[in-house]
mmCIF file with all atom_site columns, C-alpha atoms in Angstrom:
data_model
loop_
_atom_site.group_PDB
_atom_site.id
_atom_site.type_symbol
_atom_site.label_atom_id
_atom_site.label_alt_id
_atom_site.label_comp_id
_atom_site.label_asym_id
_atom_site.label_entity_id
_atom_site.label_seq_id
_atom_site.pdbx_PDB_ins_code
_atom_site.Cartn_x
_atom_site.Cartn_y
_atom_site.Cartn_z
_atom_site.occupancy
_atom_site.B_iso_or_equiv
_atom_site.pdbx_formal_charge
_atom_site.auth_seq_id
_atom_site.auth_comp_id
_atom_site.auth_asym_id
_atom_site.auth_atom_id
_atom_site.pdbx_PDB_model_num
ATOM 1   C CA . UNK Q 1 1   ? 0.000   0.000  0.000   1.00 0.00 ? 1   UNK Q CA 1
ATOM 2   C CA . UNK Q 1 2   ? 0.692   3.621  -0.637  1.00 0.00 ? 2   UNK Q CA 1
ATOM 3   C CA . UNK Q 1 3   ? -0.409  6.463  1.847   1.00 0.00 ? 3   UNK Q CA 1
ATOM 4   C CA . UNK Q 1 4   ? 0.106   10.142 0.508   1.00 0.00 ? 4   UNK Q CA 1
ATOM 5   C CA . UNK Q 1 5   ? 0.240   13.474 2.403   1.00 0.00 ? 5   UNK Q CA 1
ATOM 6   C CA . UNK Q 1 6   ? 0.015   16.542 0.655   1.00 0.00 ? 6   UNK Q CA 1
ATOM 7   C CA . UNK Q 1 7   ? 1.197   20.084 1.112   1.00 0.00 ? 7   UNK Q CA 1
ATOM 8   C CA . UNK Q 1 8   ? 2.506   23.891 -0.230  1.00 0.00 ? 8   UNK Q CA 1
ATOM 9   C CA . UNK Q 1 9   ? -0.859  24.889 -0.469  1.00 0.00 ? 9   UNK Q CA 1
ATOM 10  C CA . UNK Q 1 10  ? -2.078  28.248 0.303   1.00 0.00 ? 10  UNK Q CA 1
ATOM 11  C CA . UNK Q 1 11  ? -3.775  31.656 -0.563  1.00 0.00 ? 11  UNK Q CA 1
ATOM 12  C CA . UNK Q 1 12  ? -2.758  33.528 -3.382  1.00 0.00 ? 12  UNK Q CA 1
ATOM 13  C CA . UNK Q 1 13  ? -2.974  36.101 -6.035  1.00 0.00 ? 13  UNK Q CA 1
ATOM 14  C CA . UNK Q 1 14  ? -3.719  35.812 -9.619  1.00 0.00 ? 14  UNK Q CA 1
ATOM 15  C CA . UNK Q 1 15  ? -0.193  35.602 -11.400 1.00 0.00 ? 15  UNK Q CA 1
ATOM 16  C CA . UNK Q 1 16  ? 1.716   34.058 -8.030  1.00 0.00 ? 16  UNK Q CA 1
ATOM 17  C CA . UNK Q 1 17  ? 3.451   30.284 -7.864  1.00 0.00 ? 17  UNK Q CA 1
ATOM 18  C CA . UNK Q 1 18  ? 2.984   27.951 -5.660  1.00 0.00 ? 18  UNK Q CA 1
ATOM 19  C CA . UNK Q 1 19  ? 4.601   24.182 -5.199  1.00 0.00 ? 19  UNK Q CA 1
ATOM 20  C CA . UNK Q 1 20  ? 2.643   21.605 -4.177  1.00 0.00 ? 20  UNK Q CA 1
ATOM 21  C CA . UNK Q 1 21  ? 4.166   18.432 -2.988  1.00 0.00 ? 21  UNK Q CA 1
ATOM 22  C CA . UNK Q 1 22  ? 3.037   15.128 -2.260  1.00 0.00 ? 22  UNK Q CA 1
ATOM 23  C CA . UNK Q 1 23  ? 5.389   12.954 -0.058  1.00 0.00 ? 23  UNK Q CA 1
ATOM 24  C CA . UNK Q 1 24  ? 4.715   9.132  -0.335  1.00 0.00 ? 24  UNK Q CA 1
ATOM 25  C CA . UNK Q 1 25  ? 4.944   5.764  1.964   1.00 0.00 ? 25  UNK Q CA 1
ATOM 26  C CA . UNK Q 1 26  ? 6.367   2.487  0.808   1.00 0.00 ? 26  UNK Q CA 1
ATOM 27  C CA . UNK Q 1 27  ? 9.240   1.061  -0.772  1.00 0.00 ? 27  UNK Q CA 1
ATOM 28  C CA . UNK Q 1 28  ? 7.379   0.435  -3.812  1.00 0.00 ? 28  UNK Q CA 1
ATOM 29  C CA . UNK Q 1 29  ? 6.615   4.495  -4.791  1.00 0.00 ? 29  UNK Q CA 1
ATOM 30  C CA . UNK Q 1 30  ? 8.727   4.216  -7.509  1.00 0.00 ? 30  UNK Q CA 1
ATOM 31  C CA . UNK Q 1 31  ? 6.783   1.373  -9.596  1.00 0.00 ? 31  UNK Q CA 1
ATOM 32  C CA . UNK Q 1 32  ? 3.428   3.849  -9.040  1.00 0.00 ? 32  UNK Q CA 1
ATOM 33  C CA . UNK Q 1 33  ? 2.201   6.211  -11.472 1.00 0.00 ? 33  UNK Q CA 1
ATOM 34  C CA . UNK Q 1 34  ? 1.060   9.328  -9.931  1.00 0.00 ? 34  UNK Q CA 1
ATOM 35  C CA . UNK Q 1 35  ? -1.677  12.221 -10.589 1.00 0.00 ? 35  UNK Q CA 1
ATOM 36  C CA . UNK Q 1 36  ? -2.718  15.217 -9.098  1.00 0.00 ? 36  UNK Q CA 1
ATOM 37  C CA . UNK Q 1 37  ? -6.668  16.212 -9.806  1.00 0.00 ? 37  UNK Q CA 1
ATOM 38  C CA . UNK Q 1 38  ? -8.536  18.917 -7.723  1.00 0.00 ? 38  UNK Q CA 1
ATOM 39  C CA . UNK Q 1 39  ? -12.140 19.787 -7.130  1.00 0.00 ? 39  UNK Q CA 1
ATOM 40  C CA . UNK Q 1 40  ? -13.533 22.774 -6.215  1.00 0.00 ? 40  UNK Q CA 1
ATOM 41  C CA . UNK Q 1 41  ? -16.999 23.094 -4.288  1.00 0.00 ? 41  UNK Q CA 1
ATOM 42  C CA . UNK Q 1 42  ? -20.026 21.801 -5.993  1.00 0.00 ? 42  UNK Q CA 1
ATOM 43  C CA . UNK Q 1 43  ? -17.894 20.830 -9.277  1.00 0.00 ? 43  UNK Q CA 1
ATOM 44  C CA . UNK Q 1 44  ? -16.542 16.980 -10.090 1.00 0.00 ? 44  UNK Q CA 1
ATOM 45  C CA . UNK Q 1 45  ? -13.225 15.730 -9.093  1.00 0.00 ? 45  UNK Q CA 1
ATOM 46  C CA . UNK Q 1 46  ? -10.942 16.702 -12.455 1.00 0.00 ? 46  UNK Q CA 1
ATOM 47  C CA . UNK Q 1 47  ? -7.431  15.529 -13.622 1.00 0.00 ? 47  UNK Q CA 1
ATOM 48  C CA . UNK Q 1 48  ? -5.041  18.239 -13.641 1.00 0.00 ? 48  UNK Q CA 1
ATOM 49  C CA . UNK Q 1 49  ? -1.718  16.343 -14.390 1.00 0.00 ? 49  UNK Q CA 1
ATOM 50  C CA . UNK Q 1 50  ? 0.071   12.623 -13.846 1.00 0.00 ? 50  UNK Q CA 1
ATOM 51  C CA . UNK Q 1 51  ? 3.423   11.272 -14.906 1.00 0.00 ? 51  UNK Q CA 1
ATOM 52  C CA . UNK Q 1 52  ? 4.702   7.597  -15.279 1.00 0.00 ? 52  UNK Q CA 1
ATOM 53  C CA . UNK Q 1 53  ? 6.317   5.648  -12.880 1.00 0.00 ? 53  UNK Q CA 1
ATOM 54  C CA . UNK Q 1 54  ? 9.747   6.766  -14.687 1.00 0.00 ? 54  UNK Q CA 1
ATOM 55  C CA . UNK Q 1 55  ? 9.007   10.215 -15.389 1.00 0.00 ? 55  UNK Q CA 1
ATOM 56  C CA . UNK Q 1 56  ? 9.268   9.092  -18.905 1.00 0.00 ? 56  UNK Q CA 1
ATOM 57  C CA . UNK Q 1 57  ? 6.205   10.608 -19.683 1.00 0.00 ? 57  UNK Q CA 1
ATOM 58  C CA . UNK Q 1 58  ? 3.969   13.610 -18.302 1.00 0.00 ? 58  UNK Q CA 1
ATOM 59  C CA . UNK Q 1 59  ? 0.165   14.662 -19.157 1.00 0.00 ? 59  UNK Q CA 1
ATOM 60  C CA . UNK Q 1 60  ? -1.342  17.518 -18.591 1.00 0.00 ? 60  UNK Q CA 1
ATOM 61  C CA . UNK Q 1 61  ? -5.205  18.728 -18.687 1.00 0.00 ? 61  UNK Q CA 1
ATOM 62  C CA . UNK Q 1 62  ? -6.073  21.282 -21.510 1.00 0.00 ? 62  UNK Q CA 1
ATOM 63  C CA . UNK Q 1 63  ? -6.802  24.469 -18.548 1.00 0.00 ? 63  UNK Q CA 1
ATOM 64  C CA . UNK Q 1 64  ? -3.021  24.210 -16.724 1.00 0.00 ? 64  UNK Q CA 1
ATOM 65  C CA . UNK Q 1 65  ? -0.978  22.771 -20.040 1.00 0.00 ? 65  UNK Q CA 1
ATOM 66  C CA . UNK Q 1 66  ? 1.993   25.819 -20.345 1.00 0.00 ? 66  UNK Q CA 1
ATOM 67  C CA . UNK Q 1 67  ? 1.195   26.561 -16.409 1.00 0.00 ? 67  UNK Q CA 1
ATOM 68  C CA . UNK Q 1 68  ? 2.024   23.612 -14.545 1.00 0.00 ? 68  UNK Q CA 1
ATOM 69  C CA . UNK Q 1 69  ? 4.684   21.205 -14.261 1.00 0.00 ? 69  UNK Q CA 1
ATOM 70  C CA . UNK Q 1 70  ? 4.369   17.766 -12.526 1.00 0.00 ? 70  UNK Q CA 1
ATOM 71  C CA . UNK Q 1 71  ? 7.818   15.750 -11.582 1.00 0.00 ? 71  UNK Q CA 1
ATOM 72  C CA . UNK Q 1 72  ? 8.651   13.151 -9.413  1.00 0.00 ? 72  UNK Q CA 1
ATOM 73  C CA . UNK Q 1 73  ? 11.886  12.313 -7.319  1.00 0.00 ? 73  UNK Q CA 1
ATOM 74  C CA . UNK Q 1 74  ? 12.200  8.679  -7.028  1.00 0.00 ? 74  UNK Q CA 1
ATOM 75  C CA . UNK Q 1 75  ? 14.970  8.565  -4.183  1.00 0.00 ? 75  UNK Q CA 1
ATOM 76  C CA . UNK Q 1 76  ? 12.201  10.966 -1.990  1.00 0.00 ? 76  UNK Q CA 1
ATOM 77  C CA . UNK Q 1 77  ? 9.422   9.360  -2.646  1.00 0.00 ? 77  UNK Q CA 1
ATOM 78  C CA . UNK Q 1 78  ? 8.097   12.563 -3.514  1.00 0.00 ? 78  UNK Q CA 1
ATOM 79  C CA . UNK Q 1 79  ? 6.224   13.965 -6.118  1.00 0.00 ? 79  UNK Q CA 1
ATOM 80  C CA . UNK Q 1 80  ? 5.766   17.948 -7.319  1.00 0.00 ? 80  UNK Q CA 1
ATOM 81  C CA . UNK Q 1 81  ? 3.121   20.286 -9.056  1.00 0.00 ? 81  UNK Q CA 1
ATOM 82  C CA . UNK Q 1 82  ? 4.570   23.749 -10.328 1.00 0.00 ? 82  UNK Q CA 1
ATOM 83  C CA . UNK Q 1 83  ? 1.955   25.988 -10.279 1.00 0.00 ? 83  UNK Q CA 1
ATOM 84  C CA . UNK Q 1 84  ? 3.021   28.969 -12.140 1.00 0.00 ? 84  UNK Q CA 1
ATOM 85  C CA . UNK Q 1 85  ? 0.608   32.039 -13.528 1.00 0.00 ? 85  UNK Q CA 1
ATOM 86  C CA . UNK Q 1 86  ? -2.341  31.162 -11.087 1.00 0.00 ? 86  UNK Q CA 1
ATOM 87  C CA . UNK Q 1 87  ? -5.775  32.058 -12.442 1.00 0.00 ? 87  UNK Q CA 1
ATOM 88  C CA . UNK Q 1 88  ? -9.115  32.020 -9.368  1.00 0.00 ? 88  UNK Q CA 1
ATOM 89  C CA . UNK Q 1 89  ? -10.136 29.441 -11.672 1.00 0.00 ? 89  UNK Q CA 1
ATOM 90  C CA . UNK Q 1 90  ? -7.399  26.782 -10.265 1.00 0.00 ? 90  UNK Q CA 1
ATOM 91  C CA . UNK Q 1 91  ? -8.941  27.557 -6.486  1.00 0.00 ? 91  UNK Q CA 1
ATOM 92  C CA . UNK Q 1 92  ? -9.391  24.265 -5.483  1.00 0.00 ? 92  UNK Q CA 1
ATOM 93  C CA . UNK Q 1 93  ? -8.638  21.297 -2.847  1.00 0.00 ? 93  UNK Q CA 1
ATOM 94  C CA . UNK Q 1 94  ? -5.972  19.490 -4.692  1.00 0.00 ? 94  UNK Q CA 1
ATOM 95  C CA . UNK Q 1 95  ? -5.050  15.779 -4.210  1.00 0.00 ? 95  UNK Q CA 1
ATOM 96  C CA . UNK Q 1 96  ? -2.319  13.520 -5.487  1.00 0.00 ? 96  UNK Q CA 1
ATOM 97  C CA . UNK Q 1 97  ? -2.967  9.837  -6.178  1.00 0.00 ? 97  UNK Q CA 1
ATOM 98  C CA . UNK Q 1 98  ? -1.156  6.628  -6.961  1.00 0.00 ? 98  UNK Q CA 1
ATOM 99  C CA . UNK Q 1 99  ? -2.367  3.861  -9.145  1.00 0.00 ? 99  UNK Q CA 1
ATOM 100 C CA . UNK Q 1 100 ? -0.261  0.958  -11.104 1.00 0.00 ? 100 UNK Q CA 1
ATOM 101 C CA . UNK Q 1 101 ? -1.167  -1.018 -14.103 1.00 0.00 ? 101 UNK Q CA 1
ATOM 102 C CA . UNK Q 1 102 ? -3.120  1.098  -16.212 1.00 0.00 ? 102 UNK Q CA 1
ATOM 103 C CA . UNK Q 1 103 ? -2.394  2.952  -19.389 1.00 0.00 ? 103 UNK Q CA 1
ATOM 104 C CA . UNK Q 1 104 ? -2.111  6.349  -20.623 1.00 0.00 ? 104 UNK Q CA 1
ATOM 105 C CA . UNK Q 1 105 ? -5.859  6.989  -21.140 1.00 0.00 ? 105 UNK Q CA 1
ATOM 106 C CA . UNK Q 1 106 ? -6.009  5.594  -17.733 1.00 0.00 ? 106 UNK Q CA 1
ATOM 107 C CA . UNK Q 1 107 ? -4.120  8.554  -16.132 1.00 0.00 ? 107 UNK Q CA 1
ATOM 108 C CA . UNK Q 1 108 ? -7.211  11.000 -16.349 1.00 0.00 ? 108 UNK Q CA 1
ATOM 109 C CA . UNK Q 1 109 ? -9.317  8.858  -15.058 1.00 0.00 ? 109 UNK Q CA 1
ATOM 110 C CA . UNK Q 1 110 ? -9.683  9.310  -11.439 1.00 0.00 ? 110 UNK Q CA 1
ATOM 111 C CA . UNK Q 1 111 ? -11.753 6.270  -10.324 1.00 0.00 ? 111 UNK Q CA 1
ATOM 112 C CA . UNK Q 1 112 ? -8.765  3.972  -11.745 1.00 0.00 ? 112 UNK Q CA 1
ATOM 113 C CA . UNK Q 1 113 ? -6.401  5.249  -8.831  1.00 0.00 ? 113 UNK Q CA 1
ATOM 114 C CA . UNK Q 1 114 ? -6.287  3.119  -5.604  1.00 0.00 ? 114 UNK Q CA 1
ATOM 115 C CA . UNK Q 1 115 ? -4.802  5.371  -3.303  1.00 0.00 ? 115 UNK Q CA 1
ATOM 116 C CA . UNK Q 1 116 ? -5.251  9.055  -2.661  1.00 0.00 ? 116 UNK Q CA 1
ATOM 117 C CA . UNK Q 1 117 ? -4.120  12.091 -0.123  1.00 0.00 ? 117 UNK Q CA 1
ATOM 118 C CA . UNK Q 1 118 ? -6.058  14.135 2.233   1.00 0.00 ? 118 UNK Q CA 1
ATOM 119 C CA . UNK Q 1 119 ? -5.872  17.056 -0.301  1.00 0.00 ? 119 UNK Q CA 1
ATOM 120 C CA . UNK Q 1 120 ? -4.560  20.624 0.604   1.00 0.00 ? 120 UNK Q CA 1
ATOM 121 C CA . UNK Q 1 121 ? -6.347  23.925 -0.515  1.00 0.00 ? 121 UNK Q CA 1
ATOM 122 C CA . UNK Q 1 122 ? -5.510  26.531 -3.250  1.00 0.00 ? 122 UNK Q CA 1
ATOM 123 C CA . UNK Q 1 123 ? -6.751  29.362 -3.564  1.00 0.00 ? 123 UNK Q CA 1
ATOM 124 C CA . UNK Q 1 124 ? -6.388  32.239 -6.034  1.00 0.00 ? 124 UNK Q CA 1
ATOM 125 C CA . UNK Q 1 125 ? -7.795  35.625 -5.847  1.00 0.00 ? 125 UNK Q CA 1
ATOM 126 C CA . UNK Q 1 126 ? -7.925  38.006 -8.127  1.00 0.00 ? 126 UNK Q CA 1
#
């Protein structure tokens, strides 16, 4: 099993950075693929970003594609969202996830990851 704990979120203003990371239990971190998704109040749970279990490959959601980056660091366990040029529109509780064994279509798809984090709040004001 995987358990994930979030954190670098905060209140912000529109144009400001902020680094999210998401800090991982478990030997086996480095054979999970990992995504970040957010949801803000009374909207659906959406994917923001994932990347492979190698970092060999990265995916981003059409809203935060040129904005954020998403990178991992195998040896920590860890892994990051750069959040650059934040828009009120990214305000949201954001949550990393871990799932294994699925493929790239797979990686937006929140109900096919097993294990997720408490989540930790963004917020962007304008």
């Amino acid at each position: 099993q995987v358990q994930l704990v979030e954190s670098g979120g905060g209140s912000v203003q529109t144009g400001d950075s902020l680094r999210l990371s998401c800090a991982a239990s478990g030997r086996t971190f480095s054979s999970y693929a990992m995504g970040w998704f957010r949801q803000a109040p009374g909207k659906e749970r959406e994917f923001v970003a994932a990347i492979t279990w190698s970092a060999g490959g990265q995916y981003y959601a059409d809203s935060v594609k040129g904005r954020f980056t998403i990178s991992r660091d195998n040896a920590k366990n860890t892994v990051f969202l750069q959040m650059n040029s934040l828009k009120p529109e990214d305000t949201a509780l954001y949550y990393c996830a871990a799932t294994q064994g699925i493929g790239i279509r797979g990686l937006r798809d929140h109900q096919r990851y097993a294990y997720w984090g408490q989540g930790t709040q963004v917020t962007v004001s304008s």
